[in-house]
mmCIF file of C-alpha atoms in Angstrom:
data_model
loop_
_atom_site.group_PDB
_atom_site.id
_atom_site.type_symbol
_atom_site.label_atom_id
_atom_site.label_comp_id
_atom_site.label_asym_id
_atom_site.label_seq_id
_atom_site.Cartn_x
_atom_site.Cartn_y
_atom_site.Cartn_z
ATOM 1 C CA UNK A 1 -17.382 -9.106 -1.601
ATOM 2 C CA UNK A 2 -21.042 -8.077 -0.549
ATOM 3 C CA UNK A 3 -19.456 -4.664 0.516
ATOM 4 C CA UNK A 4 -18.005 -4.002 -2.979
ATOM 5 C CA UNK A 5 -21.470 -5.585 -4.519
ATOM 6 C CA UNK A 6 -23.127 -3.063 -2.849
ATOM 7 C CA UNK A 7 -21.204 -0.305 -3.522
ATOM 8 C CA UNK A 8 -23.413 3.206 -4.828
ATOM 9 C CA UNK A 9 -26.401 1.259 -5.103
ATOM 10 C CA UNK A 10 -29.857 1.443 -2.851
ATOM 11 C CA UNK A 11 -28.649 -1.046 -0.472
ATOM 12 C CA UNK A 12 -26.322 1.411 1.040
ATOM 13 C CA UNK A 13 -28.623 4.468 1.048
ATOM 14 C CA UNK A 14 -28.081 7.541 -0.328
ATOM 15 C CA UNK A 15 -29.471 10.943 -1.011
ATOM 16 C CA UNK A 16 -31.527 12.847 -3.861
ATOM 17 C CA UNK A 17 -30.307 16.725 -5.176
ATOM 18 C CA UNK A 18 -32.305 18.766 -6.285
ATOM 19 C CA UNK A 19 -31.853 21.651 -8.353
ATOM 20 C CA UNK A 20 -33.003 25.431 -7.561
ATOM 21 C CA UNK A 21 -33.062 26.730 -10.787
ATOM 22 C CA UNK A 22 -34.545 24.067 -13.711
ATOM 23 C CA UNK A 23 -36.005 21.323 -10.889
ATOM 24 C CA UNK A 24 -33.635 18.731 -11.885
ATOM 25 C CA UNK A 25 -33.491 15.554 -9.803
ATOM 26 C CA UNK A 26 -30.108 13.216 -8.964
ATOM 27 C CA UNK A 27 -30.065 10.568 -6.715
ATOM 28 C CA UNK A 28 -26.502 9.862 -5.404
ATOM 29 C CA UNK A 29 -26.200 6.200 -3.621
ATOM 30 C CA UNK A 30 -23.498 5.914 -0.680
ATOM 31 C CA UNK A 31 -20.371 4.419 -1.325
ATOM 32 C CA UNK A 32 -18.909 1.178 0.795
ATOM 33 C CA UNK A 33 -15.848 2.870 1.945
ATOM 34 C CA UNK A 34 -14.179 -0.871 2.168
ATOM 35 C CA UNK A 35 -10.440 -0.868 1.812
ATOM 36 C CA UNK A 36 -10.660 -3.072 -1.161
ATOM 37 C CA UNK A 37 -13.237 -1.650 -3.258
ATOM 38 C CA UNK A 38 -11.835 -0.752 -6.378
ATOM 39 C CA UNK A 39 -14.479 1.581 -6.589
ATOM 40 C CA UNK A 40 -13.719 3.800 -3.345
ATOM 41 C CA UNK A 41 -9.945 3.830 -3.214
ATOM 42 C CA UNK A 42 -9.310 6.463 -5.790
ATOM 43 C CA UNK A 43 -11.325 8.820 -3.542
ATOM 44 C CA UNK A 44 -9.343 8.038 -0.484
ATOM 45 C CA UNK A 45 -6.071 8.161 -2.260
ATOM 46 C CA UNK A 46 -6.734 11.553 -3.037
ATOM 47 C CA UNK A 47 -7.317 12.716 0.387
ATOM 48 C CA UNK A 48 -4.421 11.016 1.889
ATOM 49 C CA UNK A 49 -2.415 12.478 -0.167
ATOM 50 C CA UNK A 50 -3.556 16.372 0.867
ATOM 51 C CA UNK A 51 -1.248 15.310 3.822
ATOM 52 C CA UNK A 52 1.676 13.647 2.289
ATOM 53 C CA UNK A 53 2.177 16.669 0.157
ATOM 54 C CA UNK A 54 3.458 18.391 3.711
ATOM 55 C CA UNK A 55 5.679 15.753 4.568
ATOM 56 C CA UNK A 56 7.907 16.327 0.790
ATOM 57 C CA UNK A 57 11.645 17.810 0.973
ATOM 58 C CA UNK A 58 13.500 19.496 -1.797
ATOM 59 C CA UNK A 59 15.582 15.950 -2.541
ATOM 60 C CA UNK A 60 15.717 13.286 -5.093
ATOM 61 C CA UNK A 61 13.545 9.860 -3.997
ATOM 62 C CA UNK A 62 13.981 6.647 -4.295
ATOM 63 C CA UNK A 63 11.367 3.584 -5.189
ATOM 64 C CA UNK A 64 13.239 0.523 -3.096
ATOM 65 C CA UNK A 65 11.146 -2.918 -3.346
ATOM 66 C CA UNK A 66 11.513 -6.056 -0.986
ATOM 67 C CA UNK A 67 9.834 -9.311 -2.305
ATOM 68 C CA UNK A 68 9.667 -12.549 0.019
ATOM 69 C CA UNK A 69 10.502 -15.635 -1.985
ATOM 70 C CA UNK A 70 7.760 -17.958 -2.953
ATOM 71 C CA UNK A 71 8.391 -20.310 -0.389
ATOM 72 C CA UNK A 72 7.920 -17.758 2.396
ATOM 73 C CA UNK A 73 4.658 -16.713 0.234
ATOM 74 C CA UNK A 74 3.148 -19.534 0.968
ATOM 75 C CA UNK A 75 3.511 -19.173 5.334
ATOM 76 C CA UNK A 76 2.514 -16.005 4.975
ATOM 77 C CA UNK A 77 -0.801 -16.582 3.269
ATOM 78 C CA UNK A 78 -1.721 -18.932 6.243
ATOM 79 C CA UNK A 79 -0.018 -16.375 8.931
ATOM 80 C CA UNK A 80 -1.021 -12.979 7.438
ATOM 81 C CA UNK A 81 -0.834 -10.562 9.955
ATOM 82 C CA UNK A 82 2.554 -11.786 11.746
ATOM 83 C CA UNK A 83 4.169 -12.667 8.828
ATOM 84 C CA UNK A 84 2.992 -9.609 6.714
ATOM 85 C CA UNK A 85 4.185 -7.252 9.844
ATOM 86 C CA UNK A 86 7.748 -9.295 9.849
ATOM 87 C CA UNK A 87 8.231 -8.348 6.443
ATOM 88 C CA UNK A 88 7.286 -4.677 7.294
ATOM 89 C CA UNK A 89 9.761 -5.059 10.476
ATOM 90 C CA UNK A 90 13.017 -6.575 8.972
ATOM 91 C CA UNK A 91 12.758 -4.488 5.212
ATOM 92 C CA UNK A 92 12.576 -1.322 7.404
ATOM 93 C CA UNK A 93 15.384 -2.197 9.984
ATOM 94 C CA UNK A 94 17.359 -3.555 6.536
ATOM 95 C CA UNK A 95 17.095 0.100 5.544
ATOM 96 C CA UNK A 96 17.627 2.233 8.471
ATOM 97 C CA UNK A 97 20.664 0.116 9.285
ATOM 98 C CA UNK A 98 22.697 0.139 6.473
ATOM 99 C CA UNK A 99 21.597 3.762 6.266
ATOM 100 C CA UNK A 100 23.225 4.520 9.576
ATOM 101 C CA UNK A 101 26.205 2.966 8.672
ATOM 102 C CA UNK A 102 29.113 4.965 8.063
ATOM 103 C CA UNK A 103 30.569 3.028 5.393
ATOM 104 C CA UNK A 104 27.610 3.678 3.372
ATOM 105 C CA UNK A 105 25.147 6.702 4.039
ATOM 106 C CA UNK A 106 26.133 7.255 7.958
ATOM 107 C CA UNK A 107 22.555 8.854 8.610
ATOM 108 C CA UNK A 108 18.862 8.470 9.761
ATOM 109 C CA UNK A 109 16.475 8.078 6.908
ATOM 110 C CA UNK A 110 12.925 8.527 6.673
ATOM 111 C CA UNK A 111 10.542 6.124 4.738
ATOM 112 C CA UNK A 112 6.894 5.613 3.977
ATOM 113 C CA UNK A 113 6.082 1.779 2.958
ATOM 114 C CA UNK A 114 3.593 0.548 1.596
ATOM 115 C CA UNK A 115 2.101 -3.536 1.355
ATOM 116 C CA UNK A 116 1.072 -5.053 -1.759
ATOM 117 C CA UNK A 117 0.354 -8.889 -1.570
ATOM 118 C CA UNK A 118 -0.409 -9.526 -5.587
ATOM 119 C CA UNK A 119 1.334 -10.035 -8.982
ATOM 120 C CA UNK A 120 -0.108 -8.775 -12.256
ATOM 121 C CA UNK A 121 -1.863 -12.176 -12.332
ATOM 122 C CA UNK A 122 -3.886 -11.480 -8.657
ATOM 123 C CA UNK A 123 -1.491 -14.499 -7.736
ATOM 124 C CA UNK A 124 -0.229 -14.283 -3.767
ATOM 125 C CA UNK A 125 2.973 -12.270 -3.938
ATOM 126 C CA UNK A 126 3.351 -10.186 -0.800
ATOM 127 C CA UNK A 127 6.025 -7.471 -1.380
ATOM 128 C CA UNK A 128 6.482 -3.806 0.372
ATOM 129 C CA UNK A 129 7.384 -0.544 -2.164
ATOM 130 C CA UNK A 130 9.114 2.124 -0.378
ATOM 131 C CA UNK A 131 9.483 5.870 -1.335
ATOM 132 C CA UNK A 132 12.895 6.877 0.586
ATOM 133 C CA UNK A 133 13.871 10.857 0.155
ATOM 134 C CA UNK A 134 17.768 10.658 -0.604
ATOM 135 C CA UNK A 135 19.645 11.437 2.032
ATOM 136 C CA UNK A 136 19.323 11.663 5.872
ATOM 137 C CA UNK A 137 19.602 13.289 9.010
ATOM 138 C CA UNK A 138 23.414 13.230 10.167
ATOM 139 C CA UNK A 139 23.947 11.296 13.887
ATOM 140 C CA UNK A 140 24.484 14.695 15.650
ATOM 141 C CA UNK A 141 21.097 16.008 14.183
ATOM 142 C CA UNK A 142 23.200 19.120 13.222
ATOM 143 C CA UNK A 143 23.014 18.335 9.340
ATOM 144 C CA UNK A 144 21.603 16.929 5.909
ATOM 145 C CA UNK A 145 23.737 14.383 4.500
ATOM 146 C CA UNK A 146 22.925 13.946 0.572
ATOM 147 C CA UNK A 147 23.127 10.185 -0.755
ATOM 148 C CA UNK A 148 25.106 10.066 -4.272
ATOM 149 C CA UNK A 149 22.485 11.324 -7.459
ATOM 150 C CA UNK A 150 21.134 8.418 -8.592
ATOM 151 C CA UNK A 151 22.514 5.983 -6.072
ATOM 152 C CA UNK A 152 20.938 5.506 -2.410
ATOM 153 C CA UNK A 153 22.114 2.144 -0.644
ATOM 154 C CA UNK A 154 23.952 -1.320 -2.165
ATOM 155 C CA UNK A 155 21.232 -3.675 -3.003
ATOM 156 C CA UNK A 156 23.247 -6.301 -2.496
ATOM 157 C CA UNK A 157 24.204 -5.619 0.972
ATOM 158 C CA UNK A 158 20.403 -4.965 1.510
ATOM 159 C CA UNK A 159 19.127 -8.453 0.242
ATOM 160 C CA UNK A 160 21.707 -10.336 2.587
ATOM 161 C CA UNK A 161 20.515 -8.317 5.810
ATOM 162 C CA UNK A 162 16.979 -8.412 4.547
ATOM 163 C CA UNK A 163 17.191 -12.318 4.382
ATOM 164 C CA UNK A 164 18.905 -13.048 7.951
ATOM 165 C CA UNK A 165 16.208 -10.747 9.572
ATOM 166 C CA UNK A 166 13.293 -11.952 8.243
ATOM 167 C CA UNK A 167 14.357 -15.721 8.570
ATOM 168 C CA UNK A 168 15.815 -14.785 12.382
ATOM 169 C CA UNK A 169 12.194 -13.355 12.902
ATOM 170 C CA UNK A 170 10.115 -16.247 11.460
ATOM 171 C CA UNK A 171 11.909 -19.163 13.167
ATOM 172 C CA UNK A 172 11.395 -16.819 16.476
ATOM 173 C CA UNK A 173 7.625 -16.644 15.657
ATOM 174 C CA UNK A 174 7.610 -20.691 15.066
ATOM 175 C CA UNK A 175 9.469 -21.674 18.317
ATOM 176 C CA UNK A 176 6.933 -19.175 20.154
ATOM 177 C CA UNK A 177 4.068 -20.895 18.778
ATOM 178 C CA UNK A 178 3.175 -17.533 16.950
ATOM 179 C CA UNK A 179 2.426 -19.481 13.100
ATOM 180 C CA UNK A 180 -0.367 -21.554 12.354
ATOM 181 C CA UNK A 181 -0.073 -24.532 9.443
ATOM 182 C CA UNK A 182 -3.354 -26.062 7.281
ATOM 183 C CA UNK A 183 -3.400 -28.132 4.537
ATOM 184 C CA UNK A 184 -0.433 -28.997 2.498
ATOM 185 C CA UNK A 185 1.798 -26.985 4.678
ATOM 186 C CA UNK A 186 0.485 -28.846 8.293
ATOM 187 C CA UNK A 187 3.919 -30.938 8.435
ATOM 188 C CA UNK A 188 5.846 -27.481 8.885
ATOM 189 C CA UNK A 189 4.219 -27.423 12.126
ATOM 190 C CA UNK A 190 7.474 -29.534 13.259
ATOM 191 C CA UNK A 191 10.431 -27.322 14.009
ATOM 192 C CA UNK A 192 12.596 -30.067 11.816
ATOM 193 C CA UNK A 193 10.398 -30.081 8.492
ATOM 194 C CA UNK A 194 10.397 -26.208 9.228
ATOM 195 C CA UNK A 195 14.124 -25.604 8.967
ATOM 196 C CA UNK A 196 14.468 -28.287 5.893
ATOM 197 C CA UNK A 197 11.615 -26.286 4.649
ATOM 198 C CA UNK A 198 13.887 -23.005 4.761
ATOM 199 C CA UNK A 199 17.069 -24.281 3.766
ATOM 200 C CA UNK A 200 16.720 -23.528 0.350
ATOM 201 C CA UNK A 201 15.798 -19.567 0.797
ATOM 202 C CA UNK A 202 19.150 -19.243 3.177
ATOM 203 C CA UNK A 203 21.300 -20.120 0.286
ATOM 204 C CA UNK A 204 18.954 -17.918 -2.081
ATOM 205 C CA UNK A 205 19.649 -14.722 -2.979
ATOM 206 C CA UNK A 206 17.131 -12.141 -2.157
ATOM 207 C CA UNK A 207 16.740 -8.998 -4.438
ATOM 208 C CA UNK A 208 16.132 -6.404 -3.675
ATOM 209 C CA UNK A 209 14.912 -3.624 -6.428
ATOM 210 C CA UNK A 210 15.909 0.051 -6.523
ATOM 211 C CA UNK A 211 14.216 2.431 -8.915
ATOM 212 C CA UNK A 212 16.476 5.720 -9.833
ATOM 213 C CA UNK A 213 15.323 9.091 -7.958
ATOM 214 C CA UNK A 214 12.289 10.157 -9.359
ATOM 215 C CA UNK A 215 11.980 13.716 -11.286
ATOM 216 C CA UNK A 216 10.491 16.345 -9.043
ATOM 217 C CA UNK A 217 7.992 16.092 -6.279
ATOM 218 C CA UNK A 218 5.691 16.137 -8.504
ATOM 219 C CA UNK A 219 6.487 12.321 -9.935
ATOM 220 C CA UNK A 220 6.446 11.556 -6.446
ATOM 221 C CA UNK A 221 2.996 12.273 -5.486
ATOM 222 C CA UNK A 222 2.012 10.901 -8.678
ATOM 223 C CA UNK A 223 3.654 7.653 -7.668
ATOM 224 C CA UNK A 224 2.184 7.319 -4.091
ATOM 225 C CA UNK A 225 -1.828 8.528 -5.684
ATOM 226 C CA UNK A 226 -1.100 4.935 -7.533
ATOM 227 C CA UNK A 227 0.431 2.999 -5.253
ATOM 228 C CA UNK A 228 -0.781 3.943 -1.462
ATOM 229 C CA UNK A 229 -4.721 2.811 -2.007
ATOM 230 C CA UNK A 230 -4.431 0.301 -5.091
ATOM 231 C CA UNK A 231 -5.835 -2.954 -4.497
ATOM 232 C CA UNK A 232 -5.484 -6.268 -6.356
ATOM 233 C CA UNK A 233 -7.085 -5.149 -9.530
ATOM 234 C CA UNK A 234 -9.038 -1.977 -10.800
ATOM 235 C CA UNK A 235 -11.770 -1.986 -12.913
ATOM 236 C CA UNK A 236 -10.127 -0.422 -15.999
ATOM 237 C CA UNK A 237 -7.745 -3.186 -16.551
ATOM 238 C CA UNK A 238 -10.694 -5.751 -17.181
ATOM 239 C CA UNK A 239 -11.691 -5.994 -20.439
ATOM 240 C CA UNK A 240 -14.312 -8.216 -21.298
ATOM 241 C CA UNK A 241 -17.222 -10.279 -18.839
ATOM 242 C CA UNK A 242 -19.792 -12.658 -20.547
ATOM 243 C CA UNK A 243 -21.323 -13.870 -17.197
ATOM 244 C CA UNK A 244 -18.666 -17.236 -16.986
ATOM 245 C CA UNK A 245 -15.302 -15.737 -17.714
ATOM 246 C CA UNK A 246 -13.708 -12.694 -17.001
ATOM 247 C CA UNK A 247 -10.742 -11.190 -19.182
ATOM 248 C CA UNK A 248 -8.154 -8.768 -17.738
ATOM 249 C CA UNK A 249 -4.627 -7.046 -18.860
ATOM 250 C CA UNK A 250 -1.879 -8.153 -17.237
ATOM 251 C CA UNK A 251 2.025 -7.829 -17.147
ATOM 252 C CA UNK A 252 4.691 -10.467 -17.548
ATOM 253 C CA UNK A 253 7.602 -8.513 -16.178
ATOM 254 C CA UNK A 254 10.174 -11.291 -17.320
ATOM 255 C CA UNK A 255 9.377 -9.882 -20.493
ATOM 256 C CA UNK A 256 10.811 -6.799 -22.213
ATOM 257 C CA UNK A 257 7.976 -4.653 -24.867
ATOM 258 C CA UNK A 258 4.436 -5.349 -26.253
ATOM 259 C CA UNK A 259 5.511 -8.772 -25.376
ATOM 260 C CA UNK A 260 4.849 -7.837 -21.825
ATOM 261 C CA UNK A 261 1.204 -6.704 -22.085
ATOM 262 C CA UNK A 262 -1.486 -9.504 -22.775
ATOM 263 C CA UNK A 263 -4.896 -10.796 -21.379
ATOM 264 C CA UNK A 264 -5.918 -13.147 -19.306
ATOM 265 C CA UNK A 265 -9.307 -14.728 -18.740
ATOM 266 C CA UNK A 266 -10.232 -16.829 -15.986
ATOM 267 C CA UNK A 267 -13.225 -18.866 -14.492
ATOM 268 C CA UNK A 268 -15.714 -15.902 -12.614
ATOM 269 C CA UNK A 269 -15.322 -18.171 -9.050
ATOM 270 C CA UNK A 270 -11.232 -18.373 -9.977
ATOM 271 C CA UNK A 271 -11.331 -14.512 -10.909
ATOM 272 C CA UNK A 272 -12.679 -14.220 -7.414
ATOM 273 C CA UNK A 273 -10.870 -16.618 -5.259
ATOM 274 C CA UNK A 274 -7.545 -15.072 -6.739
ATOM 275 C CA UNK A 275 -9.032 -11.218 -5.933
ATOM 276 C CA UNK A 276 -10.092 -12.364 -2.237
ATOM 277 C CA UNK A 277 -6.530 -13.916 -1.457
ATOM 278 C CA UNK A 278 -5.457 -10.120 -0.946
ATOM 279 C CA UNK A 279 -7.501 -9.096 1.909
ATOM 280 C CA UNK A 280 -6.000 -8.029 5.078
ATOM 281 C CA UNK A 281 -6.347 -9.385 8.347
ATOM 282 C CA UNK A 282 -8.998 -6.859 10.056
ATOM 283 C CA UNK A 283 -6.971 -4.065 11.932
ATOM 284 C CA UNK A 284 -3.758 -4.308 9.731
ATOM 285 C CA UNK A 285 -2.209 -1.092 8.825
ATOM 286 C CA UNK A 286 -0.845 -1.545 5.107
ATOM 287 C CA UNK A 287 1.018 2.271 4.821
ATOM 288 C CA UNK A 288 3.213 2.971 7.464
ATOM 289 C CA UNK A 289 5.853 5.837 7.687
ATOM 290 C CA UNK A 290 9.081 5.619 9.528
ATOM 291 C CA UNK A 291 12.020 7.283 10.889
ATOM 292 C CA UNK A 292 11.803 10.980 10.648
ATOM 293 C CA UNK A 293 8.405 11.038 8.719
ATOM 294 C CA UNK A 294 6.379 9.647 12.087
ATOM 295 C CA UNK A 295 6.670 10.696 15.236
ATOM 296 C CA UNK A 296 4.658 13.744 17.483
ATOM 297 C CA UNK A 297 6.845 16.830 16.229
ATOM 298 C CA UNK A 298 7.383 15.149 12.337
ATOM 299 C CA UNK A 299 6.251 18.344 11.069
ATOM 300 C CA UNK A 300 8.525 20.898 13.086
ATOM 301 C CA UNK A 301 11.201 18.145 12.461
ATOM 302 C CA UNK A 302 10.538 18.016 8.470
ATOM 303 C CA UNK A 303 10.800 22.771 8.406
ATOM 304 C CA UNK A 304 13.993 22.303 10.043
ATOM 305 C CA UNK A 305 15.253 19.345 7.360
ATOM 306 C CA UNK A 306 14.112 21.887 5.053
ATOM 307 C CA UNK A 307 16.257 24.597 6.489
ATOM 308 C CA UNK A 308 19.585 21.670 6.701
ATOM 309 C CA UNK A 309 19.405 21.265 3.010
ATOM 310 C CA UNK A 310 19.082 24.852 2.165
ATOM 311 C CA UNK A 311 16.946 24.695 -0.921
ATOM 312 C CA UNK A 312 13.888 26.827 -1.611
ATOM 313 C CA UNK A 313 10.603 24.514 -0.933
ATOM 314 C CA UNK A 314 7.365 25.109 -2.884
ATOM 315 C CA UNK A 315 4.911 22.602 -1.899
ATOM 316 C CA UNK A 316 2.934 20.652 -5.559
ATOM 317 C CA UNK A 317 -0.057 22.760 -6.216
ATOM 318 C CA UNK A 318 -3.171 19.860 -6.899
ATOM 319 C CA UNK A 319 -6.524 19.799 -6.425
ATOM 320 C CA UNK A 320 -7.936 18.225 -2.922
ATOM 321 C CA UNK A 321 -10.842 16.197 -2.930
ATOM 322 C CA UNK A 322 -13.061 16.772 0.564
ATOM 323 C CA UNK A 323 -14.385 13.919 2.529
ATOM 324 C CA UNK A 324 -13.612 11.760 5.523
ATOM 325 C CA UNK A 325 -10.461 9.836 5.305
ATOM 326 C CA UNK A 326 -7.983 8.326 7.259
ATOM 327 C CA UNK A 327 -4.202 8.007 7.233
ATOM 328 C CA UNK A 328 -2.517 4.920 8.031
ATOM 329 C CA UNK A 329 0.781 4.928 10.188
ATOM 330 C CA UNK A 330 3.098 2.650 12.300
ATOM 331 C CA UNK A 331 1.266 2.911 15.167
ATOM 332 C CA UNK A 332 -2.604 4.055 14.434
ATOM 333 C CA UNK A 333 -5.261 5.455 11.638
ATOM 334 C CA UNK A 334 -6.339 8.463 12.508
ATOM 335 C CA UNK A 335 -9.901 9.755 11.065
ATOM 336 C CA UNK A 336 -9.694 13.461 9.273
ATOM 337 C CA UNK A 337 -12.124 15.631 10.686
ATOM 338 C CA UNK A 338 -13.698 16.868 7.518
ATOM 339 C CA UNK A 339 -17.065 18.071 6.387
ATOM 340 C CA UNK A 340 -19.178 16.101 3.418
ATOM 341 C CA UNK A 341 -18.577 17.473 0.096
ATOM 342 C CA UNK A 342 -20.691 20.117 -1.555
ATOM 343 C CA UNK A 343 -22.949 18.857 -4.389
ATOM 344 C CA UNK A 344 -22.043 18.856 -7.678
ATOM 345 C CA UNK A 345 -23.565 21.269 -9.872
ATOM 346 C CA UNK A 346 -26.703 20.632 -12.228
ATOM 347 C CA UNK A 347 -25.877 18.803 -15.226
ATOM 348 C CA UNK A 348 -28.583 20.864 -17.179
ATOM 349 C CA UNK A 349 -27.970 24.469 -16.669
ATOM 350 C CA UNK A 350 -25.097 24.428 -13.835
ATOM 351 C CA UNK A 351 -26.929 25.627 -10.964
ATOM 352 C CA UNK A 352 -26.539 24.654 -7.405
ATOM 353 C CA UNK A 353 -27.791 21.529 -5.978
ATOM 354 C CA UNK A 354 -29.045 20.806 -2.706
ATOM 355 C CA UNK A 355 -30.240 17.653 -0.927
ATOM 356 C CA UNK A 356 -33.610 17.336 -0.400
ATOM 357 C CA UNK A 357 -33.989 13.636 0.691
ATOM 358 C CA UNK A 358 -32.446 11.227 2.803
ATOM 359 C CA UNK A 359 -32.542 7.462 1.558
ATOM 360 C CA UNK A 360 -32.021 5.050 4.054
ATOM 361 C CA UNK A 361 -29.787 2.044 3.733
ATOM 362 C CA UNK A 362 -31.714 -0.922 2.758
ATOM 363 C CA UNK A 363 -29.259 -3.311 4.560
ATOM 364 C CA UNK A 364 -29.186 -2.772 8.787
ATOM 365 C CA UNK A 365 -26.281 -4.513 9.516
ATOM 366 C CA UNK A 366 -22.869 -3.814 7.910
ATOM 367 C CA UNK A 367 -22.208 -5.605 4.372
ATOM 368 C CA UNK A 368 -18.895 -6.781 5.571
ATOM 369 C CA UNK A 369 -17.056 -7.182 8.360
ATOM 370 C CA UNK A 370 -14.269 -5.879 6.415
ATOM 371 C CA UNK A 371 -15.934 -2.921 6.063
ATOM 372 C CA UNK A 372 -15.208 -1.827 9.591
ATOM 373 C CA UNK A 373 -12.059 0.709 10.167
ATOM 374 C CA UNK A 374 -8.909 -0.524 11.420
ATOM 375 C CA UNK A 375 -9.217 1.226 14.924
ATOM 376 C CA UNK A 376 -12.476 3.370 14.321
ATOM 377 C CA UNK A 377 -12.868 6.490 12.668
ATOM 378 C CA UNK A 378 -14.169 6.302 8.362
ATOM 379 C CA UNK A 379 -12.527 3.455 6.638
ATOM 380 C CA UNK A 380 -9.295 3.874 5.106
#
């Protein structure tokens, strides 16, 4: 929270422009870089996205959704980062294995997923979205196997597998000790209340929810520059603050029209309690890309997909936004080694700007410890 307080103001530092041809003056404060700022996210979503744009084939995608149950929610609020990376574990071995299966797309898929943990609400509801290109590599590698138009993989047969995996891999984390109980949930600490306590969920169905292909790479990119760097809430959908109570859109998605959208307003401390329920254990990669998209030769692997399918590829002309970012995998973040931007030009008559003084940060230490990269390098 004191990150995002913080954020473009004098505490951080900053730097004043200058202009060379009327002598106008802009001071430009330094922004947080946090993970969950609101404020900075847009920014990095832009950048990563400069390198997704290589990764796209000529192919229909699909938007594929796995939700844990609300009484799995609640473990994995107290057990965040094994829980969070089970869920990442079994919905990704759900999909690669009924994609290899013969009866269904017999091939080896690629996948980027990415963690959300909130409703429309800011209530605790940890789900992953996935954007799967449809179709896959064929088991001799000597191929491109299409999935059907606007159908990838049974979600049926995808909620059953997702449920036995991710209840196989939580008792295994219980009996090894691996989950930690507080509060209302300390009883679960006994193997016994734990497996009455998951009784009901085995006999559950789990959905699973599949989106139809989206239209073009374009709708794609469009998609992830939403999805990839969002946080709990953005600063557009609030509507109204009078210094106690804080009003916000949200969603009711059991509902169908304008009866869908409505407000919300809630205490300022509940406003934040519910915002600060969604922040990630430190180190915890929350976009991770699988199968063929990851990997030390993904690029020479995604040309020769290319030449498999046999269509003509013309990567989404956009605009790239400069600045030090870092992409998020399966296995690390690594830093882009880019150069500041260039100054905006003058307001007044359009000239060039140039900086003519550093302002030092008014705070010495960090404002968070959440502010601190994953593994090193600029913050994602």
């Amino acid at each position: 929270m004191s990150a995002i307080e913080h954020c473009r103001t004098a505490a951080l530092g900053g730097h004043v422009e200058g202009c060379d041809a009327c002598g106008h003056l802009r001071v430009a404060y330094n922004s947080c870089r946090n993970r969950h700022c609101p404020r900075c996210q847009g920014a990095a979503a832009r950048d990563w996205l400069a390198d997704r744009e290589a990764d796209l084939l000529p192919v229909g995608y699909f938007h594929v959704v796995f939700t844990l149950p609300a009484e799995i929610a609640a473990v994995a609020f107290q057990n965040k980062a094994v829980v969070y990376d089970l869920l990442f574990r079994a919905s990704v071995e759900t999909m690669t294995r009924i994609a290899a299966d013969p009866k269904h797309l017999g091939a080896r898929i690629g996948l980027t997923a990415v963690l959300h943990t909130w409703g429309s609400a800011m209530t605790h509801h940890p789900h992953v979205h996935m954007i799967v290109p449809g179709g896959g590599l064929a088991p001799d590698g000597t191929r491109w196997i299409s999935s059907r138009p606007a159908f990838l993989l049974p979600v049926r047969v995808l909620g059953a597998l997702f449920r036995r995996l991710f209840l196989e891999g939580l008792v295994a984390l219980h009996a090894g000790g691996k989950l930690a109980f507080h509060g209302t949930l300390a009883n679960l600490a006994d193997p016994r209340a734990f497996a009455r306590h998951l009784a009901p969920v085995r006999r559950k169905r789990w959905v699973v929810y599949a989106k139809p292909p989206f239209a073009g790479p374009q709708a794609v990119l469009a998609y992830l520059s939403r999805y990839t760097h969002r946080v709990a809430i953005s600063s557009r959908r609030i509507t109204a603050f009078d210094g106690e109570r804080v009003t916000f859109r949200v969603k009711d998605y059991r509902k169908d029209g304008a009866a869908r959208h409505r407000t919300l307003t809630l205490e300022a401390g509940e406003f934040i309690r519910r915002f600060l329920l969604h922040v990630l254990p430190r180190g915890f990669h929350r976009i991770r890309h699988y199968g063929f998209l990851t990997g030390p030769n993904r690029k020479a692997g995604i040309e020769r997909l290319r030449r498999l399918i046999g269509e003509p590829w013309t990567a989404p002309s956009r605009e790239h936004s400069t600045g030090p970012t870092s992409t998020e995998t399966s296995g690390r973040a690594e830093p882009e080694k880019t150069s500041p931007p260039a100054p905006q030009p003058c307001p007044c008559c359009g000239g060039p700007m140039r900086r003519l003084l550093i302002l030092p940060s008014l705070a010495r230490a960090r404002a968070s410890p959440f502010g601190e990269p994953p593994t090193g390098g600029p913050s994602p």
